[in-house]
Coordinates of C-alpha atoms in Angstrom, one line a residue:
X1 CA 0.0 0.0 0.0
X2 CA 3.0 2.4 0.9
X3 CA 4.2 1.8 -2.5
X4 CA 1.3 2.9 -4.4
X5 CA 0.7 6.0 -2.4
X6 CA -2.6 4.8 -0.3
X7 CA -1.6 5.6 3.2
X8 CA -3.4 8.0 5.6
X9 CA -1.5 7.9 8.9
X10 CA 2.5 8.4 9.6
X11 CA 4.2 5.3 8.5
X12 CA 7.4 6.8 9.8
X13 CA 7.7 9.2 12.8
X14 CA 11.5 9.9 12.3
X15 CA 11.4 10.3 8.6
X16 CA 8.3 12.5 9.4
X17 CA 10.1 15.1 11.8
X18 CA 13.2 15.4 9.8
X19 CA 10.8 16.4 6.8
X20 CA 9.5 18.9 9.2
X21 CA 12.9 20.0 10.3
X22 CA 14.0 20.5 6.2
X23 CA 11.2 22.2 5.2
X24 CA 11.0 24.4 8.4
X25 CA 14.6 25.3 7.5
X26 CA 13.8 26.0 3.7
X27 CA 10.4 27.9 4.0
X28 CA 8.5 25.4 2.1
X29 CA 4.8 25.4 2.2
X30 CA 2.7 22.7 0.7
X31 CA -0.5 23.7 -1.3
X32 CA -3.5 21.2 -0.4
X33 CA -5.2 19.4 -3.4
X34 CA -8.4 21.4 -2.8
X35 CA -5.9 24.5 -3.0
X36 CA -5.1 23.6 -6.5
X37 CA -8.4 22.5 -7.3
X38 CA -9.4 26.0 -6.9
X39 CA -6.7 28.5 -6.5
X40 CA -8.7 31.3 -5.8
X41 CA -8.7 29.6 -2.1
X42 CA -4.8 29.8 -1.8
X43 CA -3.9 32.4 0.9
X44 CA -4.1 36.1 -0.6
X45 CA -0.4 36.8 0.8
X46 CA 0.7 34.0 -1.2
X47 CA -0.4 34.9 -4.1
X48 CA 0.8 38.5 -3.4
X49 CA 4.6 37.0 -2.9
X50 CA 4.0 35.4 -6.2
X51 CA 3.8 38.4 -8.4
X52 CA 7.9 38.7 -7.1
X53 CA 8.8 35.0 -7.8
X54 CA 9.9 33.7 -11.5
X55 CA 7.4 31.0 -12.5
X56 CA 10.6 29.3 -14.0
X57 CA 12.9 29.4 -10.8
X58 CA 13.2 26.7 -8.2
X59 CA 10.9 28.8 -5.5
X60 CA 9.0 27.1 -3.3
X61 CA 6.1 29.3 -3.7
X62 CA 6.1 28.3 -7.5
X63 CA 4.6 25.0 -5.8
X64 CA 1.3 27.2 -5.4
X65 CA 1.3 27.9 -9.4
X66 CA 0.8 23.8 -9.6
X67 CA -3.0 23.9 -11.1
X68 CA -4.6 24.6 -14.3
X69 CA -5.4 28.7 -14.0
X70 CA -2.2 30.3 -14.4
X71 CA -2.4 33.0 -16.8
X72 CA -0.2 32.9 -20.1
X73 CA 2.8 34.9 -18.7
X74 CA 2.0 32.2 -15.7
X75 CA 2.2 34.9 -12.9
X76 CA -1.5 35.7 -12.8
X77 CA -4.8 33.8 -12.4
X78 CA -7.4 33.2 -14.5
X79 CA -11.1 32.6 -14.2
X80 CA -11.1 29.7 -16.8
X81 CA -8.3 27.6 -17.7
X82 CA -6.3 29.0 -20.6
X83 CA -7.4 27.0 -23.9
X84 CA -7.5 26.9 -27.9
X85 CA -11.2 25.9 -29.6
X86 CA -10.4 24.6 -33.3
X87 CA -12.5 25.8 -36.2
X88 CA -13.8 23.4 -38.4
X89 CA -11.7 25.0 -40.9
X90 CA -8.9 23.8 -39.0
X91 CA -10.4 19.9 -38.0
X92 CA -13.2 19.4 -40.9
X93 CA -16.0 18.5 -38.3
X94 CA -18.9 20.6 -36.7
X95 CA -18.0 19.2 -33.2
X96 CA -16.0 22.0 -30.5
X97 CA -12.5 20.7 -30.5
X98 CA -11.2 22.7 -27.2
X99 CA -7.4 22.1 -26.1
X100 CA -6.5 23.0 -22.4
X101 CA -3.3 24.6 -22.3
X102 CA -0.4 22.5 -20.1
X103 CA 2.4 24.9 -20.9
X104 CA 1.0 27.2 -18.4
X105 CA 2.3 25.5 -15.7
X106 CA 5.0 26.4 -13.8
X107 CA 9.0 25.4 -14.5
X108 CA 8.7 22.7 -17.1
X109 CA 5.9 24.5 -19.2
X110 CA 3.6 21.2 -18.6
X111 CA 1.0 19.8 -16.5
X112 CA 3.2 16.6 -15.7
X113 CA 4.2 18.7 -12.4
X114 CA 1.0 18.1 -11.4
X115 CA 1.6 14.7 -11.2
X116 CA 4.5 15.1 -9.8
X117 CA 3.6 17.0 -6.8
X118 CA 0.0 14.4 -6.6
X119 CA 2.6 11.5 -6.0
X120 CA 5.0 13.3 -3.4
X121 CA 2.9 14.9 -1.8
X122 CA 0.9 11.8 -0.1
X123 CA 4.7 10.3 0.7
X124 CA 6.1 13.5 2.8
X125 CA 2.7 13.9 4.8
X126 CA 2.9 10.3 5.8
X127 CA 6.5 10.4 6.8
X128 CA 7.8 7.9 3.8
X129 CA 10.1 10.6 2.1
X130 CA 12.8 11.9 3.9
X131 CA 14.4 15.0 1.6
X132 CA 17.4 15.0 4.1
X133 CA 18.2 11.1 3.3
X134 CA 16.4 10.1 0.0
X135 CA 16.8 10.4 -3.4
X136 CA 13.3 11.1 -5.4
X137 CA 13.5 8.6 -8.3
X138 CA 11.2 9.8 -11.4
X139 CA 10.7 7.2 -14.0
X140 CA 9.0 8.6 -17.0
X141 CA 8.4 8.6 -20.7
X142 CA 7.9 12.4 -20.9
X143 CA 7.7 15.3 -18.6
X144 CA 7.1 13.7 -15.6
X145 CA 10.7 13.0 -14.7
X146 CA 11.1 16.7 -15.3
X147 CA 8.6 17.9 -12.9
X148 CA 9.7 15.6 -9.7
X149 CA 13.1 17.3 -10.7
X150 CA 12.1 20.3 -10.3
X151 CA 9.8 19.6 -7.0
X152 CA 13.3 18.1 -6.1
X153 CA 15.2 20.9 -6.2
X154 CA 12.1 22.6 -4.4
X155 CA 12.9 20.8 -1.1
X156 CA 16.4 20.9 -1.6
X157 CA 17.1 17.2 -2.1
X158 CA 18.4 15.1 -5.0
X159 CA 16.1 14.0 -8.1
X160 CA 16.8 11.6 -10.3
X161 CA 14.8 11.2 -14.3
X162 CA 14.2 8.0 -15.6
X163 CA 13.9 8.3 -18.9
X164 CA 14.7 6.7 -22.5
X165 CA 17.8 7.8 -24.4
X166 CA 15.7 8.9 -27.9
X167 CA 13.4 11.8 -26.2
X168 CA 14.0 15.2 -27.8
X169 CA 17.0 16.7 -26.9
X170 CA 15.4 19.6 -25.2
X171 CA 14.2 17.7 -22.5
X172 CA 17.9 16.5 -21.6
X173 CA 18.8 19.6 -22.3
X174 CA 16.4 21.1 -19.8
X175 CA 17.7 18.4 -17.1
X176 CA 21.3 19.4 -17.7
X177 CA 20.3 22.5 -15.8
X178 CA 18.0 21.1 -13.2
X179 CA 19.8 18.1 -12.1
X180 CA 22.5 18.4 -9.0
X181 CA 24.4 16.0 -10.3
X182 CA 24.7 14.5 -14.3
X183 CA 24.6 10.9 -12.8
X184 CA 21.1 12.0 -12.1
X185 CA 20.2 11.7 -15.1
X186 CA 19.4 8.1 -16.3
X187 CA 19.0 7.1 -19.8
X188 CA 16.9 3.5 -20.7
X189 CA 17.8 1.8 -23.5
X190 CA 15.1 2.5 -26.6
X191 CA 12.5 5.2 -26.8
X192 CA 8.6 6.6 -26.0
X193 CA 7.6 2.8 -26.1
X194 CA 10.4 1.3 -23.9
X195 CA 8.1 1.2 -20.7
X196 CA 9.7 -2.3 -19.6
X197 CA 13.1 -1.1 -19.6
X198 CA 12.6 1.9 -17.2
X199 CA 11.4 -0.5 -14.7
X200 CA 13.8 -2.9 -14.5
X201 CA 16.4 0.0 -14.4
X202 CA 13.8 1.5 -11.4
X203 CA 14.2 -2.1 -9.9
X204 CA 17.8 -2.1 -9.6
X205 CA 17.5 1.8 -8.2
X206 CA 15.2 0.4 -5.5
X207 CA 17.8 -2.5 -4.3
X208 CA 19.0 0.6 -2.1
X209 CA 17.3 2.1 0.6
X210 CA 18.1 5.6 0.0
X211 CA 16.2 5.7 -3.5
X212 CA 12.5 6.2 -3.1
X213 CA 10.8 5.3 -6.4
X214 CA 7.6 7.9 -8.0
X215 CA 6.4 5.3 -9.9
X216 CA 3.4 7.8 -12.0
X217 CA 2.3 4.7 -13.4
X218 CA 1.0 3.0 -10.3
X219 CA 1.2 5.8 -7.8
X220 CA -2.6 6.8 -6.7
X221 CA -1.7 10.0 -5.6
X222 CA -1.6 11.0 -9.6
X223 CA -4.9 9.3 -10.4
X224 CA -6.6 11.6 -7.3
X225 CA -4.7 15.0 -8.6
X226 CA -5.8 14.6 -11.9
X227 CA -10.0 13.5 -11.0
X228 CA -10.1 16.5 -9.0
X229 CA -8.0 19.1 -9.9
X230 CA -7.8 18.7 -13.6
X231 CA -10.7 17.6 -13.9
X232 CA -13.0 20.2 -12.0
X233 CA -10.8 22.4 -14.3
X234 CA -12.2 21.0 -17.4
X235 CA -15.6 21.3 -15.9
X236 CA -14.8 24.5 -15.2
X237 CA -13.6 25.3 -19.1
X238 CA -16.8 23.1 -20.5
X239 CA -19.0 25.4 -18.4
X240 CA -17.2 28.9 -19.4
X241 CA -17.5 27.4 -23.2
X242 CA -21.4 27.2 -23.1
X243 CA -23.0 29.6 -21.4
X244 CA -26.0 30.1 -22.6
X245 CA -26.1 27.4 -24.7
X246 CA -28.3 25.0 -22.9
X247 CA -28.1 22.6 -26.1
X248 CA -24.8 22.1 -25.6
X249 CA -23.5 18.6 -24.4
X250 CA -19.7 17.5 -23.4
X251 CA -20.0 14.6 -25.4
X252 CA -16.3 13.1 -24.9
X253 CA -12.9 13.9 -22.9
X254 CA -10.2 12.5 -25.1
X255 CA -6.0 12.0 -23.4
X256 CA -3.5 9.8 -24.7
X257 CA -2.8 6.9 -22.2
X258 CA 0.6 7.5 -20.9
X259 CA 0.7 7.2 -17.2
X260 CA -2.8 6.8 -17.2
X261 CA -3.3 10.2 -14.5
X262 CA -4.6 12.3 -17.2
X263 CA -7.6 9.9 -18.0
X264 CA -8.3 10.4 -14.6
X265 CA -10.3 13.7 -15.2
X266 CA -12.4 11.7 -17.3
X267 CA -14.0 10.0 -14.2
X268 CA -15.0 13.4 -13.5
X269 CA -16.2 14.1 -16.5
X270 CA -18.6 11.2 -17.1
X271 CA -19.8 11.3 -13.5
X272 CA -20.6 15.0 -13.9
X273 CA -21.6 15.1 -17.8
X274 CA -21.8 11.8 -19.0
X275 CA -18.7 12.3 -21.3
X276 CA -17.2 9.4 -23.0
X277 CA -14.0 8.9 -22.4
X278 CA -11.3 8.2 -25.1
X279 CA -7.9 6.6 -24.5
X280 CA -5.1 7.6 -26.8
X281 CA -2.1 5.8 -28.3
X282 CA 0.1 5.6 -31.0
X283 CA -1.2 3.5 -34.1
X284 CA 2.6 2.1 -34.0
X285 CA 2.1 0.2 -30.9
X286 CA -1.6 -0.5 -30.3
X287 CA -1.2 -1.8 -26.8
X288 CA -4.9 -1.1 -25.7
X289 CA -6.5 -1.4 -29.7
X290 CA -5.4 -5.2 -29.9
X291 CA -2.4 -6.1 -27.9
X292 CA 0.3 -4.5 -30.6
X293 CA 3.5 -3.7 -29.6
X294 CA 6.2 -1.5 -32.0
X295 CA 7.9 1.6 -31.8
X296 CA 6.8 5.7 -32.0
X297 CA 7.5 9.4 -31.6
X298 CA 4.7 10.4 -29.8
X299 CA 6.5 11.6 -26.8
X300 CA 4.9 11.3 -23.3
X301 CA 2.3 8.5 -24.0
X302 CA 3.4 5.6 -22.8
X303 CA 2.9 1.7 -24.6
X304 CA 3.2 -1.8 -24.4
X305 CA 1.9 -2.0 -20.9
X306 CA -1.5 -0.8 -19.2
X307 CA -0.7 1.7 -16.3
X308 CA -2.3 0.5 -13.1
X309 CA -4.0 4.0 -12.4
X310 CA -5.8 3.7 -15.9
X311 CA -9.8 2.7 -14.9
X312 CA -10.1 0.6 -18.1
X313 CA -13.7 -0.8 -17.2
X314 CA -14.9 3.2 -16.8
X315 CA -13.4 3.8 -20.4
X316 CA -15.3 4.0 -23.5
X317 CA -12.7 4.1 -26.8
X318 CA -10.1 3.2 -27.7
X319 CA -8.0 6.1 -30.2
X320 CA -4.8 5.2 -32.2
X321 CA -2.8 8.2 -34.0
X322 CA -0.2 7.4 -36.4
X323 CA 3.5 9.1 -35.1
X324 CA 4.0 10.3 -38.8
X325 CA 1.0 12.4 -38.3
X326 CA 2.0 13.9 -35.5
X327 CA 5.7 14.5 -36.7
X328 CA 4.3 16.6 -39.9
X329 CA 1.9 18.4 -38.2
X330 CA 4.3 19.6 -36.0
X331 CA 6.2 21.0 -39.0
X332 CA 3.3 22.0 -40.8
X333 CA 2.2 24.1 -37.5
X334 CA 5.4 25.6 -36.5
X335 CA 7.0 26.2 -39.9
X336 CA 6.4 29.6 -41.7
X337 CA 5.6 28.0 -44.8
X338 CA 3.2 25.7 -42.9
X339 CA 1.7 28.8 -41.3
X340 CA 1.5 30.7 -44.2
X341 CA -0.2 27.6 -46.2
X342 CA -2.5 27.6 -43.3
X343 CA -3.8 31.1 -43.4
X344 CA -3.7 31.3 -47.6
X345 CA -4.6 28.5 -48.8
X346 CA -7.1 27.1 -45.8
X347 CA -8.2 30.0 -44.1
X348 CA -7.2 29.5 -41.0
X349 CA -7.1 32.4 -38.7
X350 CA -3.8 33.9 -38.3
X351 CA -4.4 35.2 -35.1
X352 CA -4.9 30.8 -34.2
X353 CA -2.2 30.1 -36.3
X354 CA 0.2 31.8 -34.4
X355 CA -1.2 30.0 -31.2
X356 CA -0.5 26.6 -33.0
X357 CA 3.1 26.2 -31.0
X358 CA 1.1 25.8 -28.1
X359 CA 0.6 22.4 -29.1
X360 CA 3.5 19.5 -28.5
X361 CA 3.8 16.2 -30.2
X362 CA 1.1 14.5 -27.5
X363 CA -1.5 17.2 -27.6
X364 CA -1.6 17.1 -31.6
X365 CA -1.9 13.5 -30.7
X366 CA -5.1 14.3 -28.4
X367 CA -6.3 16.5 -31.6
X368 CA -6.0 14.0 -33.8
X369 CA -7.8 11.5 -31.8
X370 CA -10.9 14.3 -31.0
X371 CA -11.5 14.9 -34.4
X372 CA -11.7 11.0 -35.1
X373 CA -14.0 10.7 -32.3
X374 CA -16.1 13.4 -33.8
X375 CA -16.3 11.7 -37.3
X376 CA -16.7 8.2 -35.4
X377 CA -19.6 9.4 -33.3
X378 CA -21.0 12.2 -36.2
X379 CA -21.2 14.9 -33.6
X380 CA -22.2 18.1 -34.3
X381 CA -22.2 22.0 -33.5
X382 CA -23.9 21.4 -29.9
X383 CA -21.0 18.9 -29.2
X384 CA -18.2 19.7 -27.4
X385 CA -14.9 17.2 -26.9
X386 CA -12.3 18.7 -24.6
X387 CA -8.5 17.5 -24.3
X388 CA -5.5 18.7 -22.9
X389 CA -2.6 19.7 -24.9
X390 CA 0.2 18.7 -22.5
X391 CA 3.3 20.7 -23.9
X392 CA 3.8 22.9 -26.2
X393 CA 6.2 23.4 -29.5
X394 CA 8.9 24.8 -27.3
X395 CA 9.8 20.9 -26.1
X396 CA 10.1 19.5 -30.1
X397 CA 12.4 21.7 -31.7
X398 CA 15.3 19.2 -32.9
X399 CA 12.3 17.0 -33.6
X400 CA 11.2 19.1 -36.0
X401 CA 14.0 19.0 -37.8
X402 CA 14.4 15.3 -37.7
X403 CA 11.0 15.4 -39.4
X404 CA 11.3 17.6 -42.1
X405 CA 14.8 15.1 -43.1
X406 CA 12.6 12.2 -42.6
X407 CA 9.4 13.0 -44.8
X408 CA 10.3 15.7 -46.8
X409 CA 13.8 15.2 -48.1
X410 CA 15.4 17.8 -45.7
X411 CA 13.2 21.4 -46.9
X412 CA 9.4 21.6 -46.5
X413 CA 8.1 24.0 -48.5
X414 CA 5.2 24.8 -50.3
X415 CA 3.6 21.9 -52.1
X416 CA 4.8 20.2 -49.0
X417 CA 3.1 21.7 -46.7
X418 CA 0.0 20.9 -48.9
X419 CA 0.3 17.5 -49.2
X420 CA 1.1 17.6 -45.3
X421 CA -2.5 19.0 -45.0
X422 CA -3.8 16.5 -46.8
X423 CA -2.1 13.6 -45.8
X424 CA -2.2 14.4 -41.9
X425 CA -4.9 16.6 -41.5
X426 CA -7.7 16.2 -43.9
X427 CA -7.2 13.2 -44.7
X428 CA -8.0 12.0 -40.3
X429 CA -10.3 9.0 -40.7
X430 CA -12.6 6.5 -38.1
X431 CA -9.8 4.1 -38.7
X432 CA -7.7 2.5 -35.3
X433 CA -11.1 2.9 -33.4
X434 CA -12.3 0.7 -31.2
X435 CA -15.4 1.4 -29.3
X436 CA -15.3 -1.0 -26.0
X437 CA -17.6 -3.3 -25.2
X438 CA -17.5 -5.1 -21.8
X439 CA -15.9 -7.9 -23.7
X440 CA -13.4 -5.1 -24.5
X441 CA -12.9 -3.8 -21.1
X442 CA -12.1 -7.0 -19.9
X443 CA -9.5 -8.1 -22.2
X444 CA -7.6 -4.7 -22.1
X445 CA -7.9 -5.0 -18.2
X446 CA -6.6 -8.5 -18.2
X447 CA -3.5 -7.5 -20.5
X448 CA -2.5 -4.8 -17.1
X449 CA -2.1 -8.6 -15.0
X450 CA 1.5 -9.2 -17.0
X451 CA 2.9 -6.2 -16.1
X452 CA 1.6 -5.9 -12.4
X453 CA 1.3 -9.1 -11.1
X454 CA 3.9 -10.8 -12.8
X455 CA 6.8 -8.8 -12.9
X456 CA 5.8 -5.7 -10.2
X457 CA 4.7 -8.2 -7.5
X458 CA 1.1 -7.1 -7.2
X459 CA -1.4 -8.8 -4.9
X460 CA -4.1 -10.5 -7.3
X461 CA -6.4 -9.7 -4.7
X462 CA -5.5 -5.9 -5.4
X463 CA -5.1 -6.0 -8.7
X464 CA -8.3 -7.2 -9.5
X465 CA -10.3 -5.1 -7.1
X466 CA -9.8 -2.0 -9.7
X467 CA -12.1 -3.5 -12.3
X468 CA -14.9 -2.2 -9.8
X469 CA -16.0 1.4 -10.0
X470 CA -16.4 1.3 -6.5
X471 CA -13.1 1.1 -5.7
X472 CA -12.1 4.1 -7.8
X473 CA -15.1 6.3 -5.8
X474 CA -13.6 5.0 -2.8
X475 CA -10.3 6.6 -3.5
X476 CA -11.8 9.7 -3.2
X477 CA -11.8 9.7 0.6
X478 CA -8.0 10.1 0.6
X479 CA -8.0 13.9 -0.6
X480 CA -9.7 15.1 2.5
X481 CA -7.8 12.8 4.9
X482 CA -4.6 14.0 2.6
X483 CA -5.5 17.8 2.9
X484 CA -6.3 17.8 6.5
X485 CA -2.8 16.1 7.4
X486 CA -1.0 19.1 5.1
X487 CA -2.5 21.4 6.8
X488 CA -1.3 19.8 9.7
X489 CA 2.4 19.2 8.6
X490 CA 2.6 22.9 7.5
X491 CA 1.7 24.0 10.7
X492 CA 4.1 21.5 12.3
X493 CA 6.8 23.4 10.3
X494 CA 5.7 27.0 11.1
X495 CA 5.7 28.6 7.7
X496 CA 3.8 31.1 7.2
X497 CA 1.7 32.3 4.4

C-alpha cells in the first residue's frame, strides 16, 4: 500500500520530523489538493509573494502555481483555464475541438508537475520521504521525470529522471540545468515505447534504501490529482464554453494513455456530464486497440503496458494516431511555410495560427484523436470534446528538424506543406477505433495482469479489485484525509503564508 501512495497515517515518525525540520529550515509550504483544485482559495499573501517569484525558478512558492489557471505569462490567475477551440476549418467536423493549455504550468511549461507533486505529496505527509536522506526517483516517458526534478530541487534534495535515451533533446537539455548532479540523469535503453526497460532499471534503483521510487504509473496520488483538480478544471472550461447554450453537451474527454493520471479527469467528466472517455495511443504500438507492440515518436504516452492507475472498465474508446502524423503536423504548425499555407490556402485564422506552437507532439496527438471521435460518433455543433494539450512546441524543436529530413527530403516548403495538410490533416479517418464493449474492457484490463502481477509483485487480490467502480469512488476519501494532514504538517513546520 506504501508503495502505491494509499496511506493516511505516519508510517514513519522519524522520517516525518526530519521532513518537518527540512522544510522548516527552507520555508516550504505545501499547497493542499483542494488548494489547486481551486486557486482562488490559496492564501491572498501568497499569491501577493508570487507576483515577485519567477514561475521558472526553483521557488517554493512556485509549488502554489501547480493547477490549471495560471495566466499565459503564468504569474496571474485566470477565471477559466487558458485553452485553444479549433475551427472546423482547421479539424473538418462541426463538433467543438477545445485544447486545455499545459504549458501554463510552472518550470517545465507542462502539466506533468502536477503529477508530480500528486505523488509526493501523499509520501512527505505520511513520513515515507525523507528530503534530508532520500533520493526522489522519477521514471517517465515524458515530462514527468522533469517535474519531480524540479519539485526536487524545491525541497532541496536530489532527483533523479528516468527516462529513455531517444526523447527530444530539449528535455535533456532542460535536465542538464536542473539536475544536482549528471549521474542523475538516467537514460533506458530505446525510446517513448520502452516502458519495460525503465522499470527494470527503477528495480535495480530500489535495491537501495536511499532511492524512493515515484512510480506515475502506479502511484494513486496521480490518479486523485488529476480526478479532482484537472478535472474540476475541465468542468470548469466546458462550463465557461457554453453559457448560454443549454443545447450544448460534453459529449467526450479525449487524453492519450501515458501514465494513465490524465484519463483520470475523465471519471470526473462522465460522473458529472456523462462524457465518453477516449484513451489515446500511437497507431505504431496498439497496446490497448489489440495487444500490438512496435515503436513511435509520440512523446509522453506511454505503450506496451497498461498503467495501473488507468480505470479501463470506466473507459469507452479506444484512439490510435499514427506518429507520422503527429511528426508533420508539428512541421506544418510551427513552420512559416506551414503557417503561411495555413492562413492562404485554408483559411485559417492567423491570429490561431500563431497560437498553434502551443501544441506538442502529445497534444496534436489528443487533436487528432478528437476529431476521429467526432467523425466516429458524427457529432455536431452542440458537441463539445475537450483534451489537454500537454506541452507545447517549445519541447520538439530538434524534432522538428528530424521530421522535415525524414518526410520531406530535408526542406518543407510549399507543395509540402499541402500534401502535409492533406495527408495528416484532412485526410484524419474513423480508422484505429475501437469502441469498448464489456468484452473489450475486460481483455484490455486483463492484458495490465502481466505487467503488475507478474513482474511488479502485485497482490491478485489488489489487482483485481480495480475492475470495480467502487473502488475508484472510494479513493476519493483520501484527498480530505490527505488535505487535512498538510495542513497539519505545514503548521508543524511553522511557515507562514
Amino acid at each position: 500500500m506504501a508503495r502505491l501512495g494509499l496511506e493516511r497515517t505516519v508510517v514513519d515518525t522519524a522520517v516525518y520530523e526530519n521532513t518537518i525540520a527540512r522544510f522548516k529550515e527552507a520555508g516550504v509550504l505545501l499547497p493542499t489538493i483542494g488548494q489547486l483544485k481551486d486557486p482562488s482559495t490559496i492564501p491572498a499573501s501568497i499569491r501577493e509573494k508570487l507576483k515577485d517569484v519567477s514561475p521558472d525558478s526553483p521557488h517554493p512558492l512556485n509549488l502554489f502555481r501547480v493547477h490549471w489557471f495560471n495566466d499565459g505569462a503564468r504569474t496571474g490567475l485566470t477565471d477559466v483555464p487558458e485553452h485553444i477551440e479549433l475551427p472546423p476549418a482547421l479539424t473538418g467536423v462541426k463538433a467543438r475541438i477545445v485544447l486545455a493549455l499545459g504549458n501554463r504550468f510552472p518550470m517545465i511549461n507542462a502539466h506533468k508537475v502536477l503529477a508530480a507533486y500528486g505523488c509526493l505529496v501523499p509520501r512527505l505527509v505520511t513520513g515515507q520521504f525523507d528530503p534530508t536522506k532520500h533520493r526522489a526517483v522519477w521514471p517517465s516517458t515524458g515530462n514527468y521525470c522533469r517535474g519531480g526534478v524540479a519539485i526536487s530541487r524545491i525541497l532541496g534534495c536530489r532527483g533523479t529522471a528516468v527516462l529513455p535515451e531517444n526523447m527530444s533533446k530539449e528535455r535533456f537539455d532542460w535536465l542538464d540545468k536542473w539536475v544536482s548532479d549528471p549521474s542523475d540523469i538516467v537514460r533506458t535503453p530505446g525510446s517513448e515505447s520502452n516502458v519495460k526497460e525503465i522499470y527494470d532499471t527503477c528495480a535495480e534503483l530500489d535495491r537501495d534504501p536511499a532511492n524512493i521510487i515515484f512510480n506515475q504509473f502506479c502511484e494513486f496520488g496521480n490518479y486523485l490529482v488529476h480526478r479532482n483538480c484537472t478535472g474540476a478544471a475541465l468542468e470548469t472550461l466546458f462550463k465557461s464554453l457554453t453559457q448560454g447554450k443549454p443545447g450544448a453537451k460534453l459529449a467526450a474527454y479525449v487524453s492519450a494513455s501515458g501514465s494513465g493520471g490524465t484519463l483520470a479527469a475523465g471519471d470526473h467528466l462522465k460522473e458529472k456530464f456523462g462524457a465518453r472517455i477516449v484513451a489515446v495511443e500511437a497507431a505504431e504500438c496498439p497496446t490497448l486497440l489489440n495487444n500490438g507492440f512496435g515503436e513511435h515518436n509520440i512523446q509522453g504516452i506511454g505503450d506496451k503496458h497498461v498503467p495501473y492507475i488507468h480505470n479501463v472498465m470506466n473507459t469507452d474508446m479506444i484512439a490510435a494516431v499514427s506518429d507520422q502524423h503527429s511528426d508533420q503536423l508539428m512541421v506544418l504548425f510551427n513552420t512559416p511555410e506551414g503557417r503561411k499555407y495555413l492562413v492562404e490556402r485554408r483559411g485559417v485564422d492567423a491570429a490561431l495560427v500563431e497560437r498553434l506552437s502551443n501544441f506538442g507532439l502529445s497534444s496534436l496527438c489528443n487533436m487528432l484523436a478528437a476529431i476521429k471521435t467526432a467523425r466516429y460518433y458524427g457529432l455536431g455543433e452542440d458537441d463539445v470534446i475537450i483534451t489537454v494539450a500537454t506541452d507545447g512546441a517549445a519541447m520538439y524543436g530538434s524534432e522538428i528538424d528530424k521530421a522535415i529530413r525524414r518526410y520531406f527530403g530535408g526542406r518543407f516548403d510549399a507543395v509540402n506543406a499541402g500534401e502535409c495538410w492533406g495527408q495528416s490533416l484532412a485526410a484524419t479517418t474513423t480508422d484505429h477505433l475501437l469502441e469498448l464493449t464489456h468484452i473489450e474492457r475486460q481483455r484490455i484490463f486483463n492484458l495490465g495482469y502481466f505487467t503488475w502481477v507478474e513482474q511488479q509483485g502485485v497482490s491478485l487480490e489488489d489487482f483485481t479489485a480495480r475492475a470495480k467502480q467502487s473502488f475508484w469512488d472510494g479513493l476519493q476519501e483520501l484527498v480530505p484525509a490527505w488535505d487535512a494532514m498538510i495542513a497539519e504538517f505545514n503548521a508543524r513546520t511553522g511557515v507562514k503564508a
